Amino acid sequence: MMRLSRYLPILDWGRSYNRAVLTSDMVAAVIVTIMLIPQSLAYALLAGLPPVVGLYASILPLVAYALFGTSRTLAVGPVAVVSLMTASAAGAVAAQGSPEYLEAAITLAALSGVMLAVLGLLRLGFLANLLSHPVISGFITASGVLIATSQLKHILGISAHGDNWPAMLGSLAKGLGQTNPWTLAIGVPVTLFLFWVRKGAKPLMIAAGLKPRQADLAAKAGPVAAVVVTIAVVVALGLDAQGVKLVGAVPQGLPPFAIPSVDISLIEQLWVPALLISVIGFVESVSVAQTLAAKRRQRIAPDQELIGLGAANFASAVSGGYPVTGGFARSVVNFDAGAETPAAGAYTAVGIALASLFLTPLLFQLPIATLAATIIVAVLSLVDLKTPGQLWRYSRADFAAHVATIGLTLLAGVELGVIAGVAVGLLLYLWRASRPHAAIVGRVPETEHFRNIDRHKVFTVPHVLSIRIDESLTYLNARWLEEYVLERVSERPSLRHVILMCSAVNEIDASGLESLEAINHRLADGGIGLHLSEVKGPVMDRLQRTHFVEELSGKVYLSQDRAFRELSADDGMAGALPDDMARGMI
């Protein structure tokens, strides 16, 4: 049973499910359903799909995640960034509005589902770590800008296009002369209202007598109010005759059964975008899930999360939806509303299904501008203008990865942007790993501690050189270490002993061992002994399986202090000298 519950977490939390938990989950489901209906319609529009597809992607995926997911409060469904990536990938193989385009979106969901599930079964969740925080932050910021820009055409009521930011801006500029004033009169006030709702509605409701939590949840229902009011305005003023674009007929009923394409040529075109969607979606989802779980002292299993998201995406595919993942805003609402288990997601799916059955006819008169405003307000919260400055002050390398990701995403599109971000991040990592930090250390007076001679007043002796290595020795940095040690030795003609302090060395690979052997032989030829100190157990175990320890010209010491004391007295000197005196003798 324990092994089965690892893959079906519902068997774990389901045993303690009771009426109190049911009530909490039901209340949270009602609130998230109200929020998710306009979001689902809007994100489907962003993905270039009929609005009803957003509802389809918000039913079965939630049930699948409830069965296989480990987060108690993560709310799965369409999200802005994945919707943009879907539009980019599907648009590369078919025209928007065509059956082939919808087929591509469904196939993307299926491919993403299979990939995520396989990664989870193989316990490869760590691969998501290839995306560093600066890369993810840069990609999300650039995607927010692209998404907001792409929706301005719906606010203005004009036709515009473009796969990158310059193309979008140029197309918008050309179409400004055809702005529809009635569409603009809807889009701008709704956008301003939704911005105000995020910050100003809660204090106003508290002043009116609502409790803070009730006011917060009511404010999050702002998009629903915008939908209701703008539909009423369109009907009352007959704005459909004034060129205001409407959602139109939305099919009524439950999601249809869909079969993802097995066309090899289509799969060949979509597998790379599907992989990127999978990784980005997983990183976004697991970040939210871990944050919310920590607040309740719960935990999630990243590898099982891969399986849960994989099941959700495959469920979306077979029900005519497109790729989904855990959304930040709705997950926070789900958490704040008191959701206790993933069952809240399943109840939300029931609410969306009821909306698909009975409420879709009411959406006929919904202006596209209202959905566009919903998207713009949601994604602009993703744009982070503080991180570049923070990274510039903290790490120029991470700043470079962040800015490169932003620039390439804006100029070349989402897929190339994230690929370039990963590439830049890996190159910077390799560059840093190939030039690790090492320091010449001396003993802090009246202690057994050793610190960098450039940062502290320490004791050294001219015939002993202590070097602390602050990185594992691998093929990336082995040659660098060899050159570093020999260069420091050449600066000290009176040197008789070199101690490599290995307290930070967690691994020595074959290349690192080869360099240690080379250093040992070169020093021995010059009459200098090589010693190691504070070697970790697992590293020492591997060294003892080679001839290196036998051929070592010096010793392996348990502590740096013992090595320094013993070798300092090697030529009869009574003790250590202050560092400035030692340098004067070198």
Coordinates of C-alpha atoms in Angstrom, one line a residue:
M1 CA 0.0 0.0 0.0
M2 CA 2.9 2.4 0.9
R3 CA 4.5 1.8 -2.5
L4 CA 1.1 2.4 -4.3
S5 CA 0.4 5.6 -2.3
R6 CA 3.7 7.0 -3.6
Y7 CA 2.2 7.1 -7.1
L8 CA -1.4 7.7 -6.0
P9 CA -1.1 10.3 -3.2
I10 CA -4.9 10.3 -2.9
L11 CA -4.6 7.0 -1.0
D12 CA -2.6 8.9 1.6
W13 CA -4.6 12.1 2.3
G14 CA -7.9 10.3 1.4
R15 CA -7.7 8.2 4.6
S16 CA -8.1 11.2 6.8
Y17 CA -10.8 13.0 4.7
N18 CA -13.8 14.1 6.8
R19 CA -16.7 16.5 6.7
A20 CA -14.7 19.5 8.0
V21 CA -12.1 19.0 5.2
L22 CA -14.9 18.6 2.7
T23 CA -16.4 21.9 3.7
S24 CA -13.1 23.7 3.4
D25 CA -12.4 22.2 0.0
M26 CA -15.9 23.0 -1.3
V27 CA -15.7 26.7 -0.2
A28 CA -12.2 27.0 -1.9
A29 CA -13.6 25.3 -5.1
V30 CA -16.4 27.8 -5.4
I31 CA -14.1 30.7 -5.1
V32 CA -11.5 29.3 -7.5
T33 CA -14.2 28.4 -10.0
I34 CA -15.4 32.0 -10.1
M35 CA -11.9 33.2 -10.7
L36 CA -11.0 30.4 -13.2
I37 CA -13.9 30.9 -15.7
P38 CA -12.8 34.3 -17.1
Q39 CA -9.1 33.3 -16.8
S40 CA -9.7 30.1 -18.8
L41 CA -11.5 32.0 -21.6
A42 CA -8.8 34.7 -21.7
Y43 CA -5.8 32.3 -21.7
A44 CA -7.3 30.2 -24.5
L45 CA -7.6 33.4 -26.5
L46 CA -4.0 34.1 -25.8
A47 CA -3.1 30.6 -27.0
G48 CA -4.9 31.4 -30.3
L49 CA -7.7 28.9 -29.5
P50 CA -11.4 29.2 -29.2
P51 CA -12.3 30.4 -25.7
V52 CA -14.2 27.2 -24.9
V53 CA -10.9 25.2 -25.1
G54 CA -9.8 27.1 -22.0
L55 CA -12.8 25.6 -20.2
Y56 CA -12.0 22.1 -21.5
A57 CA -8.5 22.5 -20.2
S58 CA -9.9 23.3 -16.7
I59 CA -11.9 20.2 -16.1
L60 CA -10.3 16.7 -16.6
P61 CA -6.7 18.1 -15.8
L62 CA -7.8 19.1 -12.4
V63 CA -9.3 15.7 -11.7
A64 CA -6.1 14.0 -12.9
Y65 CA -3.9 16.2 -10.7
A66 CA -6.1 15.5 -7.7
L67 CA -5.4 11.8 -8.2
F68 CA -1.6 12.0 -8.8
G69 CA -0.4 15.3 -7.5
T70 CA 1.2 15.8 -4.1
S71 CA 0.5 19.5 -3.4
R72 CA -2.5 20.1 -1.2
T73 CA -3.3 23.5 -2.6
L74 CA -1.8 23.8 -6.2
A75 CA -4.5 24.8 -8.7
V76 CA -3.8 23.4 -12.2
G77 CA -5.1 24.9 -15.4
P78 CA -4.2 27.2 -18.3
V79 CA -1.6 29.9 -17.5
A80 CA -0.3 32.9 -19.4
V81 CA 3.3 31.8 -20.1
V82 CA 2.4 28.3 -21.3
S83 CA -0.5 29.7 -23.4
L84 CA 2.0 32.0 -25.1
M85 CA 4.4 29.1 -25.7
T86 CA 1.5 27.1 -27.1
A87 CA 0.6 29.9 -29.5
S88 CA 4.2 30.1 -30.7
A89 CA 4.6 26.4 -31.2
A90 CA 1.2 25.7 -32.8
G91 CA 1.5 28.8 -35.0
A92 CA 4.7 27.5 -36.5
V93 CA 2.9 24.5 -38.0
A94 CA -0.6 25.7 -38.7
A95 CA -2.7 28.9 -39.1
Q96 CA -4.7 30.1 -36.1
G97 CA -8.4 29.1 -36.3
S98 CA -7.8 26.1 -38.4
P99 CA -8.5 22.5 -37.3
E100 CA -4.8 21.8 -37.8
Y101 CA -3.9 24.5 -35.2
L102 CA -6.2 23.0 -32.6
E103 CA -4.8 19.5 -33.4
A104 CA -1.3 20.9 -32.8
A105 CA -2.3 22.4 -29.4
I106 CA -3.9 19.0 -28.4
T107 CA -0.8 17.1 -29.5
L108 CA 1.4 19.5 -27.5
A109 CA -0.6 18.7 -24.4
A110 CA -0.2 15.0 -25.1
L111 CA 3.5 15.2 -25.7
S112 CA 4.0 17.3 -22.7
G113 CA 2.0 14.9 -20.6
V114 CA 4.1 11.9 -21.7
M115 CA 7.4 13.7 -21.3
L116 CA 6.5 14.9 -17.8
A117 CA 5.3 11.4 -16.7
V118 CA 8.4 9.7 -18.1
L119 CA 10.7 12.2 -16.3
G120 CA 8.8 11.6 -13.1
L121 CA 9.0 7.8 -13.4
L122 CA 12.7 8.0 -14.0
R123 CA 13.0 10.5 -11.1
L124 CA 14.6 13.1 -13.3
G125 CA 13.0 16.1 -11.7
F126 CA 16.5 17.5 -11.0
L127 CA 16.8 18.3 -14.7
A128 CA 14.7 21.4 -14.1
N129 CA 17.6 22.8 -12.2
L130 CA 19.2 23.5 -15.6
L131 CA 17.0 26.6 -15.6
S132 CA 18.6 29.0 -13.1
H133 CA 16.6 31.6 -11.2
P134 CA 18.0 34.5 -13.3
V135 CA 17.0 32.6 -16.5
I136 CA 13.5 31.8 -15.3
S137 CA 13.0 35.3 -14.0
G138 CA 14.2 36.8 -17.3
F139 CA 12.0 34.5 -19.4
I140 CA 8.9 35.2 -17.3
T141 CA 9.5 39.0 -17.4
A142 CA 10.0 39.0 -21.2
S143 CA 7.0 36.8 -21.7
G144 CA 4.9 39.1 -19.6
V145 CA 5.9 42.0 -21.9
L146 CA 5.2 40.0 -25.0
I147 CA 1.8 38.8 -23.8
A148 CA 0.7 42.3 -22.7
T149 CA 1.8 43.8 -26.0
S150 CA 0.1 41.1 -28.0
Q151 CA -3.2 41.9 -26.3
L152 CA -3.1 45.7 -27.0
K153 CA -4.7 45.0 -30.4
H154 CA -7.8 43.7 -28.7
I155 CA -7.9 46.8 -26.5
L156 CA -7.7 49.1 -29.5
G157 CA -9.9 47.0 -31.7
I158 CA -7.4 46.7 -34.6
S159 CA -5.6 43.9 -36.5
A160 CA -2.0 43.4 -35.6
H161 CA 0.5 40.5 -35.6
G162 CA 4.1 39.6 -34.9
D163 CA 6.1 36.8 -33.3
N164 CA 8.5 39.1 -31.5
W165 CA 8.4 42.5 -29.7
P166 CA 9.7 44.7 -32.5
A167 CA 7.3 43.1 -35.0
M168 CA 4.3 43.5 -32.6
L169 CA 5.1 47.2 -31.9
G170 CA 5.5 47.9 -35.6
S171 CA 2.3 46.2 -36.4
L172 CA 0.4 48.1 -33.6
A173 CA 1.9 51.4 -34.8
K174 CA 0.6 50.8 -38.4
G175 CA -2.9 49.9 -37.2
L176 CA -3.4 52.8 -34.7
G177 CA -5.4 54.8 -37.4
Q178 CA -8.0 52.1 -37.4
T179 CA -8.7 52.1 -33.7
N180 CA -12.3 51.3 -32.8
P181 CA -13.4 54.0 -30.3
W182 CA -16.2 51.7 -28.8
T183 CA -13.7 48.9 -28.2
L184 CA -11.2 51.4 -26.7
A185 CA -14.0 52.7 -24.5
I186 CA -14.5 49.2 -23.1
G187 CA -10.9 48.0 -23.0
V188 CA -9.3 51.0 -21.2
P189 CA -11.8 51.3 -18.3
V190 CA -11.8 47.5 -17.7
T191 CA -8.0 47.5 -17.6
L192 CA -7.9 50.4 -15.2
F193 CA -10.7 48.8 -13.1
L194 CA -8.8 45.5 -12.9
F195 CA -5.6 47.2 -11.9
W196 CA -7.5 49.1 -9.2
V197 CA -9.2 45.9 -7.9
R198 CA -5.9 44.3 -7.2
K199 CA -4.8 47.1 -4.8
G200 CA -7.7 49.4 -4.0
A201 CA -10.7 47.2 -3.7
K202 CA -9.7 45.4 -0.5
P203 CA -9.2 48.5 1.7
L204 CA -12.5 49.9 0.4
M205 CA -14.3 46.7 1.3
I206 CA -12.7 46.5 4.7
A207 CA -13.8 50.1 5.4
A208 CA -17.3 49.0 4.4
G209 CA -17.3 46.3 7.1
L210 CA -16.0 43.1 5.5
K211 CA -13.4 41.1 7.3
P212 CA -9.9 41.2 5.7
R213 CA -10.0 37.7 4.3
Q214 CA -13.5 38.2 2.9
A215 CA -12.5 41.5 1.3
D216 CA -9.4 39.9 -0.3
L217 CA -11.4 37.0 -1.8
A218 CA -14.1 39.4 -3.0
A219 CA -11.5 41.6 -4.7
K220 CA -10.1 38.6 -6.5
A221 CA -13.6 38.1 -8.1
G222 CA -13.1 41.5 -9.9
P223 CA -12.7 39.9 -13.4
V224 CA -16.1 38.2 -13.0
A225 CA -17.7 41.6 -12.3
A226 CA -15.9 43.0 -15.3
V227 CA -17.4 40.2 -17.5
V228 CA -20.9 40.8 -16.2
V229 CA -20.8 44.5 -16.6
T230 CA -19.3 44.6 -20.1
I231 CA -21.8 42.0 -21.3
A232 CA -24.6 44.2 -20.0
V233 CA -23.1 47.3 -21.7
V234 CA -22.8 45.5 -25.0
V235 CA -26.4 44.3 -24.9
A236 CA -27.8 47.6 -23.7
L237 CA -26.0 49.8 -26.3
G238 CA -25.9 47.2 -29.2
L239 CA -22.2 47.6 -29.5
D240 CA -21.9 44.5 -31.7
A241 CA -23.2 46.7 -34.5
Q242 CA -20.4 49.2 -33.8
G243 CA -17.6 46.8 -34.6
V244 CA -16.8 45.6 -31.1
K245 CA -15.5 42.1 -31.4
L246 CA -17.3 39.6 -29.2
V247 CA -16.6 36.0 -28.0
G248 CA -19.6 34.8 -30.0
A249 CA -21.1 31.4 -29.8
V250 CA -19.4 29.1 -27.2
P251 CA -20.2 25.4 -27.6
Q252 CA -22.4 24.2 -24.8
G253 CA -21.6 20.9 -23.1
L254 CA -18.9 18.8 -21.7
P255 CA -15.4 18.4 -23.3
P256 CA -15.4 16.1 -26.3
F257 CA -13.1 13.1 -26.5
A258 CA -10.1 14.0 -28.5
I259 CA -7.3 11.8 -30.0
P260 CA -3.9 13.4 -30.2
S261 CA -2.2 13.2 -33.5
V262 CA 0.2 10.4 -34.2
D263 CA 1.6 12.0 -37.3
I264 CA 5.3 11.5 -37.1
S265 CA 6.1 14.7 -39.1
L266 CA 3.9 16.8 -36.7
I267 CA 5.5 15.2 -33.6
E268 CA 9.0 15.9 -35.0
Q269 CA 8.0 19.6 -35.3
L270 CA 6.5 19.8 -31.8
W271 CA 8.6 17.7 -29.5
V272 CA 11.2 20.5 -28.8
P273 CA 8.5 23.1 -28.0
A274 CA 6.6 20.4 -25.9
L275 CA 9.8 19.7 -23.9
L276 CA 10.3 23.4 -23.3
I277 CA 6.7 23.8 -22.2
S278 CA 7.1 20.8 -19.9
V279 CA 10.2 22.1 -18.2
I280 CA 8.9 25.7 -17.9
G281 CA 5.5 24.5 -16.6
F282 CA 7.1 22.2 -14.1
V283 CA 9.5 24.8 -12.8
E284 CA 6.7 27.3 -12.4
S285 CA 4.4 24.8 -10.8
V286 CA 6.8 23.2 -8.4
S287 CA 8.0 26.7 -7.2
V288 CA 4.4 27.6 -6.3
A289 CA 3.7 24.3 -4.7
Q290 CA 6.8 24.3 -2.5
T291 CA 6.1 27.9 -1.4
L292 CA 2.6 27.1 -0.3
A293 CA 3.5 23.8 1.2
A294 CA 6.2 25.4 3.4
K295 CA 3.5 27.8 4.9
R296 CA 1.7 24.8 6.3
R297 CA 4.8 22.7 7.1
Q298 CA 3.9 20.2 4.4
R299 CA 6.1 18.8 1.7
I300 CA 5.8 17.9 -2.0
A301 CA 7.6 15.2 -3.9
P302 CA 9.0 16.8 -7.1
D303 CA 9.3 13.6 -9.0
Q304 CA 5.7 12.7 -8.2
E305 CA 4.7 16.3 -9.2
L306 CA 6.1 15.5 -12.6
I307 CA 3.8 12.5 -12.8
G308 CA 0.8 14.6 -11.6
L309 CA 1.4 17.3 -14.1
G310 CA 2.0 14.7 -16.8
A311 CA -1.4 13.1 -16.0
A312 CA -3.0 16.5 -16.0
N313 CA -1.6 17.4 -19.5
F314 CA -2.6 14.1 -21.0
A315 CA -6.1 14.4 -19.5
S316 CA -6.2 17.9 -21.2
A317 CA -5.2 16.4 -24.5
V318 CA -7.9 13.7 -24.5
S319 CA -10.6 16.2 -23.6
G320 CA -9.7 18.7 -26.3
G321 CA -7.6 21.0 -24.2
Y322 CA -4.0 22.3 -24.4
P323 CA -1.0 22.3 -22.1
V324 CA -1.6 23.2 -18.5
T325 CA 0.4 23.7 -15.3
G326 CA 0.0 25.1 -11.8
G327 CA -0.9 28.8 -11.8
F328 CA 0.5 31.1 -9.1
A329 CA -2.5 33.5 -8.7
R330 CA -5.2 30.8 -8.5
S331 CA -3.1 28.6 -6.3
V332 CA -2.7 31.5 -3.8
V333 CA -6.5 32.0 -3.9
N334 CA -7.0 28.3 -3.4
F335 CA -4.7 28.4 -0.4
D336 CA -6.2 31.6 1.1
A337 CA -9.7 30.2 0.6
G338 CA -8.8 27.3 2.9
A339 CA -8.3 24.3 0.5
E340 CA -7.1 21.3 2.5
T341 CA -6.5 18.6 -0.1
P342 CA -6.3 18.2 -3.9
A343 CA -9.9 17.3 -3.9
A344 CA -10.6 21.1 -4.0
G345 CA -9.3 20.9 -7.6
A346 CA -11.7 18.1 -8.5
Y347 CA -14.6 20.1 -7.1
T348 CA -13.4 23.1 -9.1
A349 CA -13.5 20.9 -12.2
V350 CA -17.2 20.1 -11.4
G351 CA -17.9 23.8 -11.2
I352 CA -16.2 24.5 -14.6
A353 CA -18.1 21.5 -16.1
L354 CA -21.4 23.0 -14.8
A355 CA -20.4 26.4 -16.3
S356 CA -19.7 24.6 -19.7
L357 CA -23.2 23.0 -19.5
F358 CA -25.3 26.0 -18.5
L359 CA -23.4 29.3 -18.6
T360 CA -21.7 29.4 -22.0
P361 CA -24.7 30.9 -23.9
L362 CA -24.4 33.9 -21.6
L363 CA -20.9 34.5 -22.9
F364 CA -22.0 35.3 -26.5
Q365 CA -22.0 39.0 -25.9
L366 CA -18.7 39.1 -24.0
P367 CA -16.2 41.6 -25.6
I368 CA -12.8 40.3 -26.5
A369 CA -11.4 43.5 -25.0
T370 CA -12.5 42.4 -21.6
L371 CA -10.6 39.1 -21.8
A372 CA -7.6 41.0 -23.2
A373 CA -7.7 43.4 -20.2
T374 CA -7.8 40.4 -17.9
I375 CA -4.7 39.0 -19.5
I376 CA -2.8 42.3 -19.5
V377 CA -3.4 42.9 -15.8
A378 CA -2.5 39.3 -14.9
V379 CA 0.8 39.2 -16.8
L380 CA 2.1 42.6 -16.0
S381 CA 2.4 41.4 -12.4
L382 CA 4.9 38.9 -13.8
V383 CA 7.2 41.7 -15.0
D384 CA 10.0 42.1 -12.5
L385 CA 11.9 45.4 -12.9
K386 CA 13.9 45.0 -9.6
T387 CA 15.8 41.8 -10.4
P388 CA 18.2 43.2 -13.0
G389 CA 19.5 45.9 -10.6
Q390 CA 19.8 43.3 -7.8
L391 CA 21.7 40.9 -10.0
W392 CA 24.0 43.6 -11.3
R393 CA 25.0 44.4 -7.7
Y394 CA 25.3 40.7 -6.6
S395 CA 26.6 38.8 -9.6
R396 CA 27.5 40.2 -13.1
A397 CA 27.5 36.7 -14.5
D398 CA 23.9 36.0 -13.4
F399 CA 22.9 39.5 -14.6
A400 CA 24.3 38.6 -18.1
A401 CA 22.2 35.4 -18.2
H402 CA 19.1 37.3 -17.0
V403 CA 19.5 40.2 -19.5
A404 CA 20.4 37.8 -22.4
T405 CA 17.2 35.8 -21.7
I406 CA 15.1 38.9 -21.7
G407 CA 16.7 40.3 -24.8
L408 CA 16.6 37.1 -26.9
T409 CA 13.0 36.3 -25.8
L410 CA 11.8 39.8 -26.9
L411 CA 13.7 39.8 -30.1
A412 CA 13.7 36.1 -31.2
G413 CA 10.6 34.7 -29.5
V414 CA 9.8 32.5 -26.5
E415 CA 11.4 29.2 -27.7
L416 CA 14.8 30.7 -28.7
G417 CA 14.7 32.9 -25.7
V418 CA 14.5 30.1 -23.2
I419 CA 17.0 27.9 -25.1
A420 CA 19.5 30.8 -25.2
G421 CA 18.9 31.4 -21.5
V422 CA 19.7 27.8 -20.6
A423 CA 22.8 27.9 -22.9
V424 CA 24.0 31.2 -21.4
G425 CA 23.4 29.8 -17.9
L426 CA 25.3 26.6 -18.6
L427 CA 28.2 28.4 -20.2
L428 CA 28.5 30.7 -17.2
Y429 CA 28.4 27.8 -14.9
L430 CA 31.1 26.0 -16.8
W431 CA 33.2 29.1 -16.9
R432 CA 32.9 29.6 -13.1
A433 CA 33.5 25.9 -12.5
S434 CA 36.7 26.0 -14.6
R435 CA 38.1 28.8 -12.5
P436 CA 37.2 27.9 -8.9
H437 CA 38.2 29.9 -5.9
A438 CA 41.3 28.9 -4.1
A439 CA 43.1 30.8 -1.3
I440 CA 46.5 30.8 0.4
V441 CA 45.6 30.5 4.1
G442 CA 47.3 31.0 7.4
R443 CA 46.5 30.3 11.0
V444 CA 44.4 32.8 13.0
P445 CA 46.4 33.7 16.1
E446 CA 45.6 31.7 19.2
T447 CA 43.1 29.4 17.3
E448 CA 43.1 26.3 15.2
H449 CA 41.3 28.1 12.3
F450 CA 42.9 29.0 9.0
R451 CA 41.8 31.9 6.8
N452 CA 42.7 33.7 3.6
I453 CA 45.9 35.8 4.1
D454 CA 44.4 38.6 2.0
R455 CA 41.5 39.0 4.3
H456 CA 42.8 38.3 7.8
K457 CA 45.9 38.9 9.9
V458 CA 47.2 35.3 10.2
F459 CA 50.4 33.4 10.9
T460 CA 52.4 31.7 8.1
V461 CA 56.0 30.4 7.7
P462 CA 58.1 30.9 4.6
H463 CA 58.8 27.2 4.0
V464 CA 55.1 26.0 4.2
L465 CA 52.5 27.0 1.7
S466 CA 48.8 26.2 2.7
I467 CA 46.3 26.4 -0.1
R468 CA 42.6 25.9 0.5
I469 CA 40.7 24.6 -2.5
D470 CA 37.0 25.7 -2.5
E471 CA 35.7 23.4 -5.2
S472 CA 35.6 19.8 -6.1
L473 CA 38.4 18.7 -8.5
T474 CA 36.9 17.8 -11.9
Y475 CA 37.9 17.8 -15.5
L476 CA 36.7 21.4 -15.7
N477 CA 39.2 22.8 -13.3
A478 CA 42.0 20.2 -12.9
R479 CA 44.4 22.0 -15.2
W480 CA 43.6 25.3 -13.6
L481 CA 44.5 24.0 -10.2
E482 CA 47.8 22.5 -11.5
E483 CA 48.8 25.9 -13.0
Y484 CA 47.7 27.8 -9.9
V485 CA 49.7 25.6 -7.5
L486 CA 52.9 25.6 -9.6
E487 CA 52.7 29.4 -10.1
R488 CA 52.4 30.0 -6.3
V489 CA 55.3 27.6 -5.7
S490 CA 57.5 29.4 -8.2
E491 CA 57.1 32.6 -6.2
R492 CA 58.6 31.1 -3.0
P493 CA 62.2 29.9 -3.5
S494 CA 62.5 28.8 0.2
L495 CA 59.4 26.5 0.1
R496 CA 59.7 23.0 1.4
H497 CA 56.1 21.9 1.9
V498 CA 52.8 22.5 0.2
I499 CA 49.5 21.6 2.0
L500 CA 46.3 21.3 0.0
M501 CA 43.4 22.0 2.4
C502 CA 40.6 19.9 1.0
S503 CA 37.7 20.6 3.4
A504 CA 35.5 21.9 0.6
V505 CA 36.4 19.2 -1.9
N506 CA 33.4 16.8 -2.3
E507 CA 34.7 14.9 -5.3
I508 CA 37.9 14.2 -7.2
D509 CA 37.3 12.8 -10.7
A510 CA 39.9 11.0 -12.9
S511 CA 41.1 14.3 -14.4
G512 CA 41.4 15.8 -10.9
L513 CA 43.4 12.8 -9.8
E514 CA 45.7 13.1 -12.8
S515 CA 46.4 16.7 -12.0
L516 CA 47.2 15.8 -8.3
E517 CA 49.6 13.2 -9.5
A518 CA 51.3 15.7 -11.8
I519 CA 51.5 18.3 -9.0
N520 CA 53.0 15.6 -6.7
H521 CA 55.7 14.6 -9.3
R522 CA 56.6 18.2 -10.2
L523 CA 57.0 19.2 -6.5
A524 CA 58.9 16.1 -5.7
D525 CA 61.4 16.9 -8.5
G526 CA 62.0 20.2 -6.9
G527 CA 62.5 18.7 -3.4
I528 CA 59.1 19.9 -2.1
G529 CA 56.6 17.7 -0.3
L530 CA 52.9 17.6 -1.2
H531 CA 50.5 17.1 1.7
L532 CA 46.7 16.9 2.0
S533 CA 44.6 17.9 4.9
E534 CA 40.9 17.5 6.0
V535 CA 40.1 15.1 3.1
K536 CA 36.5 13.9 3.4
G537 CA 35.8 10.3 3.9
P538 CA 34.2 9.4 0.6
V539 CA 37.0 11.2 -1.3
M540 CA 39.7 9.5 0.7
D541 CA 38.0 6.1 0.1
R542 CA 38.4 6.7 -3.7
L543 CA 42.0 7.9 -3.4
Q544 CA 43.0 4.8 -1.4
R545 CA 41.8 2.7 -4.3
T546 CA 44.6 4.2 -6.4
H547 CA 48.4 4.4 -6.2
F548 CA 48.3 8.1 -5.4
V549 CA 48.4 7.8 -1.6
E550 CA 51.4 5.4 -1.8
E551 CA 53.3 7.7 -4.2
L552 CA 52.4 10.9 -2.3
S553 CA 55.7 12.7 -1.3
G554 CA 54.1 13.9 1.9
K555 CA 51.3 12.9 4.2
V556 CA 47.5 13.0 4.6
Y557 CA 46.5 14.9 7.7
L558 CA 43.2 14.7 9.6
S559 CA 43.4 18.4 10.4
Q560 CA 45.0 21.5 8.8
D561 CA 46.2 22.7 12.2
R562 CA 48.1 19.5 12.8
A563 CA 49.6 19.6 9.4
F564 CA 50.7 23.2 9.8
R565 CA 52.2 22.7 13.3
E566 CA 54.2 19.6 12.3
L567 CA 55.5 21.0 9.0
S568 CA 56.3 24.4 10.5
A569 CA 58.7 22.7 12.9
D570 CA 60.2 20.6 10.2
D571 CA 63.4 22.8 9.8
G572 CA 63.8 23.4 13.5
M573 CA 61.8 26.6 13.7
A574 CA 59.9 27.0 17.0
G575 CA 56.7 28.2 15.6
A576 CA 54.9 30.3 13.1
L577 CA 55.7 33.9 12.2
P578 CA 53.2 36.7 11.6
D579 CA 52.2 36.8 7.9
D580 CA 53.9 40.2 7.2
M581 CA 57.2 38.8 8.6
A582 CA 56.9 35.7 6.6
R583 CA 56.4 37.6 3.4
G584 CA 59.5 39.6 4.1
M585 CA 61.5 36.4 4.2
I586 CA 60.2 35.0 1.0

